[in-house]
CSV table of C-alpha atoms in Angstrom, one decimal:
chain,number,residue,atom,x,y,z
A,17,UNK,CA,76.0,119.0,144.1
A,18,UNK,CA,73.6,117.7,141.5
A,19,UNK,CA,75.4,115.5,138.6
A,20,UNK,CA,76.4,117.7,135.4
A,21,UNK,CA,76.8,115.6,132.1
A,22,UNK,CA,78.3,119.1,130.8
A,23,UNK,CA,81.5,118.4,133.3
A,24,UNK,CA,84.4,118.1,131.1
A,25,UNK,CA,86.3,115.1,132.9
A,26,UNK,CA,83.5,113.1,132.3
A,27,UNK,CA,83.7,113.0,128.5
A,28,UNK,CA,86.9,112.5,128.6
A,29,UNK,CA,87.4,109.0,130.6
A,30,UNK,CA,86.9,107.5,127.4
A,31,UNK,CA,90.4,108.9,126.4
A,32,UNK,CA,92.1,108.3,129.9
A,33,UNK,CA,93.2,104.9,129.0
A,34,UNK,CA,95.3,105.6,125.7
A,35,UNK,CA,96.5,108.4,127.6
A,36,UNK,CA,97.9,106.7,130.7
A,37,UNK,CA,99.3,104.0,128.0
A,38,UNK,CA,101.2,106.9,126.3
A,39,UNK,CA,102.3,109.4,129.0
A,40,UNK,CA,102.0,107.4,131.7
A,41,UNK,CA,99.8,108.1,134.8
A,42,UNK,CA,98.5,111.5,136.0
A,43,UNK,CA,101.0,111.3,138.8
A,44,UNK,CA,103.9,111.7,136.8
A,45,UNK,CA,103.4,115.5,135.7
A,46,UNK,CA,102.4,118.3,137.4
A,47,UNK,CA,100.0,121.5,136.2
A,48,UNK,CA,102.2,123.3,139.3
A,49,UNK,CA,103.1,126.7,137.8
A,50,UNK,CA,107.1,127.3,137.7
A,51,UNK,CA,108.2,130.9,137.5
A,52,UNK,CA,111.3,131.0,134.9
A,53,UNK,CA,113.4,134.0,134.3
A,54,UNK,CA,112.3,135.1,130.7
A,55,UNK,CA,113.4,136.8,128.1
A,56,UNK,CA,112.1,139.1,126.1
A,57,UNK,CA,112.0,141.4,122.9
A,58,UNK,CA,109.5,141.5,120.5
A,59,UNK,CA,111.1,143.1,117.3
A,60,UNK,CA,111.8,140.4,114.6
A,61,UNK,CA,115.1,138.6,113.8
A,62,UNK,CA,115.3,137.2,110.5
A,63,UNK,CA,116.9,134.0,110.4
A,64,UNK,CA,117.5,132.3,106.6
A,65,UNK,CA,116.9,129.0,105.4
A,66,UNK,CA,119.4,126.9,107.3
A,67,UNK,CA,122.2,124.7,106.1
A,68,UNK,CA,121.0,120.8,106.4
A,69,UNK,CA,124.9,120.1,106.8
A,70,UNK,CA,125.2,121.8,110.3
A,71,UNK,CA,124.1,120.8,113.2
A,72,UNK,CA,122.5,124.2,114.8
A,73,UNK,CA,121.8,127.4,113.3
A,74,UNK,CA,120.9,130.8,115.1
A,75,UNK,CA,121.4,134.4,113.9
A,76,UNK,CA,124.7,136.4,114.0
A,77,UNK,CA,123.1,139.5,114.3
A,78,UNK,CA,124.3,142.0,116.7
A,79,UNK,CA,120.8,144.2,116.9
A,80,UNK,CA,119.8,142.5,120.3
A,81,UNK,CA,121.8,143.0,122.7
A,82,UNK,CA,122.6,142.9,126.8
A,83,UNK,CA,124.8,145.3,128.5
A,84,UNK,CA,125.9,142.1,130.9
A,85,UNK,CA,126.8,144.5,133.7
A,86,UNK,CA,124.2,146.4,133.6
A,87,UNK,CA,121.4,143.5,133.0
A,88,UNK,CA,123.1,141.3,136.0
A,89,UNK,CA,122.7,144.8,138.3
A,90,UNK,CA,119.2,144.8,138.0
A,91,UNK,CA,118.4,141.2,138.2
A,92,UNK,CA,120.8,141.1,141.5
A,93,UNK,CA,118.9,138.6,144.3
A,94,UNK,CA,117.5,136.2,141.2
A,95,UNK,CA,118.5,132.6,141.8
A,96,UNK,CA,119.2,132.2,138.1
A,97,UNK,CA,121.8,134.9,138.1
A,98,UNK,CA,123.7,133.4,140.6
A,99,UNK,CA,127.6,133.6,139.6
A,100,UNK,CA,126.7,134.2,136.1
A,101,UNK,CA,129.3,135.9,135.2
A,102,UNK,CA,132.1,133.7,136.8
A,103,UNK,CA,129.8,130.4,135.7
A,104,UNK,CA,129.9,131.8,132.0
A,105,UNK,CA,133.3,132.4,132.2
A,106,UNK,CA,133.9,128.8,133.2
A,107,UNK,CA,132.4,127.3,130.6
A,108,UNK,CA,133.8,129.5,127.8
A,109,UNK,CA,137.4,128.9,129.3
A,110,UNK,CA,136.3,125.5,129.3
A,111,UNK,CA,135.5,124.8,125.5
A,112,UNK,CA,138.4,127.5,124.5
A,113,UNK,CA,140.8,125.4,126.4
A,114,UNK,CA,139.9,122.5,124.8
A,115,UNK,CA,138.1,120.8,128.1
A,116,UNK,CA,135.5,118.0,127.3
A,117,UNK,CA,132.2,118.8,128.1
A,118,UNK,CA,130.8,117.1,131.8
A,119,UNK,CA,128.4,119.3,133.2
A,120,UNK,CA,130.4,122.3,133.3
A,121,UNK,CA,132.5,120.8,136.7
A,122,UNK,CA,135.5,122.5,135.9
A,123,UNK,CA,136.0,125.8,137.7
A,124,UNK,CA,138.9,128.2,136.9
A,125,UNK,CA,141.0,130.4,138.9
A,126,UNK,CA,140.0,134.4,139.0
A,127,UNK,CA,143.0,135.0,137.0
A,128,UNK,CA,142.3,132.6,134.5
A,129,UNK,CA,138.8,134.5,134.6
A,130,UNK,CA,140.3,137.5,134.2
A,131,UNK,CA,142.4,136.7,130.7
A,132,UNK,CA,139.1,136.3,129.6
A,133,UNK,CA,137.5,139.6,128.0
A,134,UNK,CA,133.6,139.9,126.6
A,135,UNK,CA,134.0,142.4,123.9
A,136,UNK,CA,132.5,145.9,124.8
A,137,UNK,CA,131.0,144.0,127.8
A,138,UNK,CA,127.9,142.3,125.9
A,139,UNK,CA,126.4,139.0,125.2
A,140,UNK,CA,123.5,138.7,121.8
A,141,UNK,CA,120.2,137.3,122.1
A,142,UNK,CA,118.4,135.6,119.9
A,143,UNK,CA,114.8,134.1,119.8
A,144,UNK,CA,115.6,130.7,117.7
A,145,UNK,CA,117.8,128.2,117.5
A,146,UNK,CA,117.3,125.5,115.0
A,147,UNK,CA,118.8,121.8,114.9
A,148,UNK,CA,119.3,119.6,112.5
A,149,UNK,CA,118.9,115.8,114.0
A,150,UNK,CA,118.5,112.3,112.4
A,151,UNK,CA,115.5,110.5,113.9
A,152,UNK,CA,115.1,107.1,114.9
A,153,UNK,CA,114.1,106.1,111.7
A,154,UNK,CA,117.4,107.5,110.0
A,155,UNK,CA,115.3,110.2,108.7
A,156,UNK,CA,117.0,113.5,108.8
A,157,UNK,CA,114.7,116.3,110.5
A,158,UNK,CA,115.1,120.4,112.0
A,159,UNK,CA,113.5,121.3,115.5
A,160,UNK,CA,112.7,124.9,115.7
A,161,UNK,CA,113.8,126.0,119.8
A,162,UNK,CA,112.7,129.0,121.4
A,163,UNK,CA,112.4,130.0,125.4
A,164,UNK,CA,108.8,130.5,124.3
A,165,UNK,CA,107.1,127.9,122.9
A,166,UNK,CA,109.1,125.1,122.0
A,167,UNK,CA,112.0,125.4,124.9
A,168,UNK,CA,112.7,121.5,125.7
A,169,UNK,CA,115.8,119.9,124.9
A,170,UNK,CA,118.4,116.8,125.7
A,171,UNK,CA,121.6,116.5,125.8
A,172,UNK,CA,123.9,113.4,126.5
A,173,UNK,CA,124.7,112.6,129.6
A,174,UNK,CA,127.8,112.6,131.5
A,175,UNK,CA,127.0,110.9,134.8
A,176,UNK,CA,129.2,108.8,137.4
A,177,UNK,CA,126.9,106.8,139.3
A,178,UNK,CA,126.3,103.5,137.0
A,179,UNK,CA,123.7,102.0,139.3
A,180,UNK,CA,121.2,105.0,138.4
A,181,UNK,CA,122.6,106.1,135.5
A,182,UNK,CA,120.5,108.0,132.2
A,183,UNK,CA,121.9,108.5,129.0
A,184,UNK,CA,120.3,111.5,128.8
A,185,UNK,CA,119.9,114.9,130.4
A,186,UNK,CA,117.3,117.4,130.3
A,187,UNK,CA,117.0,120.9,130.1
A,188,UNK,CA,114.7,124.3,129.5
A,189,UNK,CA,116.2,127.0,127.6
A,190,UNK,CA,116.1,130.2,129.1
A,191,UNK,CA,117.7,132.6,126.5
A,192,UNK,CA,119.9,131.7,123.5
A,193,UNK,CA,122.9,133.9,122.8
A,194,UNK,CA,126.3,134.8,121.4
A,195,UNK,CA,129.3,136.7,122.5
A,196,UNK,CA,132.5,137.9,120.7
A,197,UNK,CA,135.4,137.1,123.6
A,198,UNK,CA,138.9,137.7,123.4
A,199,UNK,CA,141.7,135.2,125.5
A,200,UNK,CA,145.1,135.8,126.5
A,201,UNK,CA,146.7,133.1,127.0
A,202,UNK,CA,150.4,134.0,128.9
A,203,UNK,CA,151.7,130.4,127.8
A,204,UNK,CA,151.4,131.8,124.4
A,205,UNK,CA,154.0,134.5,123.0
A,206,UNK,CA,151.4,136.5,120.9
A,207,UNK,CA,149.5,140.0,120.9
A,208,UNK,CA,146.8,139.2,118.9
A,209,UNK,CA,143.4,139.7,120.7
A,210,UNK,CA,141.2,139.1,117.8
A,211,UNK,CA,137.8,138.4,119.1
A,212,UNK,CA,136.4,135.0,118.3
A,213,UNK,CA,132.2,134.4,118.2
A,214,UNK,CA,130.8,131.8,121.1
A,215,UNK,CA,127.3,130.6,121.0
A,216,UNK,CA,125.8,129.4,123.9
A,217,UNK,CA,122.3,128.7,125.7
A,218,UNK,CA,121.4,129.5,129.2
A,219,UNK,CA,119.1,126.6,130.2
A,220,UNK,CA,117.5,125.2,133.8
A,221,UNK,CA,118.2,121.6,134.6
A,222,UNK,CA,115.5,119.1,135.1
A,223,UNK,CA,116.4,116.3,137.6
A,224,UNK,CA,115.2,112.8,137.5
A,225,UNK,CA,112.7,111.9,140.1
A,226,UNK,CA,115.1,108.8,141.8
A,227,UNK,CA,112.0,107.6,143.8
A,228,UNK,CA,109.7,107.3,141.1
A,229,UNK,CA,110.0,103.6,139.3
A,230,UNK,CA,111.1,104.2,135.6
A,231,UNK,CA,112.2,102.2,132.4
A,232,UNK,CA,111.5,99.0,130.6
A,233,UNK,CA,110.7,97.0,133.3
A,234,UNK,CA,108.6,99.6,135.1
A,235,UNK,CA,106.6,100.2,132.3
A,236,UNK,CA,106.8,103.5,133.1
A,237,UNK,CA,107.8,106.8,131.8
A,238,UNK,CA,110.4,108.9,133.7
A,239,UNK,CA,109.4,111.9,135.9
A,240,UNK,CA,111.0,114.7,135.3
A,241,UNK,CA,111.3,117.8,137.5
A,242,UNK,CA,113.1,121.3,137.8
A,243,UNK,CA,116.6,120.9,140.1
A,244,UNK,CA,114.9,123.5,143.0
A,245,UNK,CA,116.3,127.3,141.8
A,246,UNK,CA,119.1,127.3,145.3
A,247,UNK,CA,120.5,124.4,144.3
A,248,UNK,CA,124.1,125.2,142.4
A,249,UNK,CA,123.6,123.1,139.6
A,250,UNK,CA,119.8,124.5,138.5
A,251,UNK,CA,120.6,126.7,136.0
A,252,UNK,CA,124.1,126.1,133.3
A,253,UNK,CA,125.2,127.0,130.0
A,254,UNK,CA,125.3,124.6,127.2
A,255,UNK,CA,127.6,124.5,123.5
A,256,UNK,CA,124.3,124.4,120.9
A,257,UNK,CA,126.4,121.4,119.4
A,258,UNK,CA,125.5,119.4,122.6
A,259,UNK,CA,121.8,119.6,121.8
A,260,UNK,CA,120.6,116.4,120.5
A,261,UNK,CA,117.1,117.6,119.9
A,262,UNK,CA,114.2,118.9,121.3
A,263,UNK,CA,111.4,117.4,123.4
């Protein structure tokens, strides 16, 4: 094969050097195509100029919306479906209950489950989230999220094992949502049923690459990778008030 001076990599080894110095080396990303479940719907949401006093801000709007029975029917036999329902209806219970957040480890019983009602059997979609964080600068600035283009985020971390410990997790957002849920709780002598509004994100887990040689000393950024779909842990839900930022 005859030498090209037109080859792209070629004019770019003058840039390889900053770029190994500020992402680290080629080997720590992949161009590997990952196929994520994805939501769609193309008609507009309008979302107003949000409140720099909160931390998130999505839509309440109840235009787009899943019949959860009915979507989790057709998408039976997709990893990321996998004890939806019940997985949803963990972590609702759990932040209803009062529960701190670690990972979404607490499981209920299928009569807890039950006490738990979706009103009219639905969960709302909505295509942005916004967040309000301070940077590390003490400037105060707003990240934009969507499952489309800008789907990154962190969270802290709640992990056990000091020795390989992160302060931080990381996650893709899938879909970002709302439900209206109602909770009967029997300990409680009361017939109200009012529904109350819970926002929520459905997000796949990256994992920390434990063989790769991280951090200060390293001199190495972390790699990063998606927790393989059969695993139980791969996909979760998240309270938007967990979401640091995006990255």
């Amino acid at each position: 094969r005859e030498f090209n001076m037109r080859t792209y990599k070629l004019h770019a080894l003058g840039d390889y050097v900053n770029t190994i110095r500020q992402f680290g080396t080629t080997d720590n990303f992949t161009t590997q195509l990952v196929k994520m479940p994805f939501l769609r719907f193309e008609d507009s949401e309008r979302l107003p100029h949000t409140d720099p006093r909160v931390h998130y801000h999505i839509s309440n709007g109840a235009r787009h919306f899943l019949s959860l029975s009915q979507w989790l029917r057709k998408n039976d036999g997709d990893p990321a479906f996998t004890d939806f329902l019940p997985r949803l209806k963990d972590h609702i219970l759990a932040r209803l209950l009062g529960h701190d957040y670690d990972g979404d480890e607490v499981s209920f019983s299928s009569a807890q489950r039950c006490r738990l009602m979706l009103v009219n059997d639905r969960i709302y979609r909505h295509k942005v989230i916004r967040v309000n964080y301070t940077t590390y600068d003490l400037r105060r600035e707003q990240d934009s999220l969507n499952s489309r283009t800008h789907a990154d985020i962190m969270v802290l971390s709640h992990e056990d094992d000091e020795a390989n410990g992160h302060p931080y997790w990381y996650a893709r957002i899938i879909g970002v949502f709302h439900a209206l849920v109602s909770y009967h709780d029997p300990a409680v002598d009361s017939s109200s049923y009012d529904p109350i509004q819970v926002d929520f994100a459905w997000v796949r887990w990256f994992g920390r690459d434990l063989s790769h040689r991280s951090g200060w000393k390293a001199k190495r950024l972390h790699r990063l990778g998606f927790i393989p779909s059969e695993d139980p842990g791969a996909f979760g839900f998240i309270d938007p008030k967990h979401i640091i930022r995006g990255i």
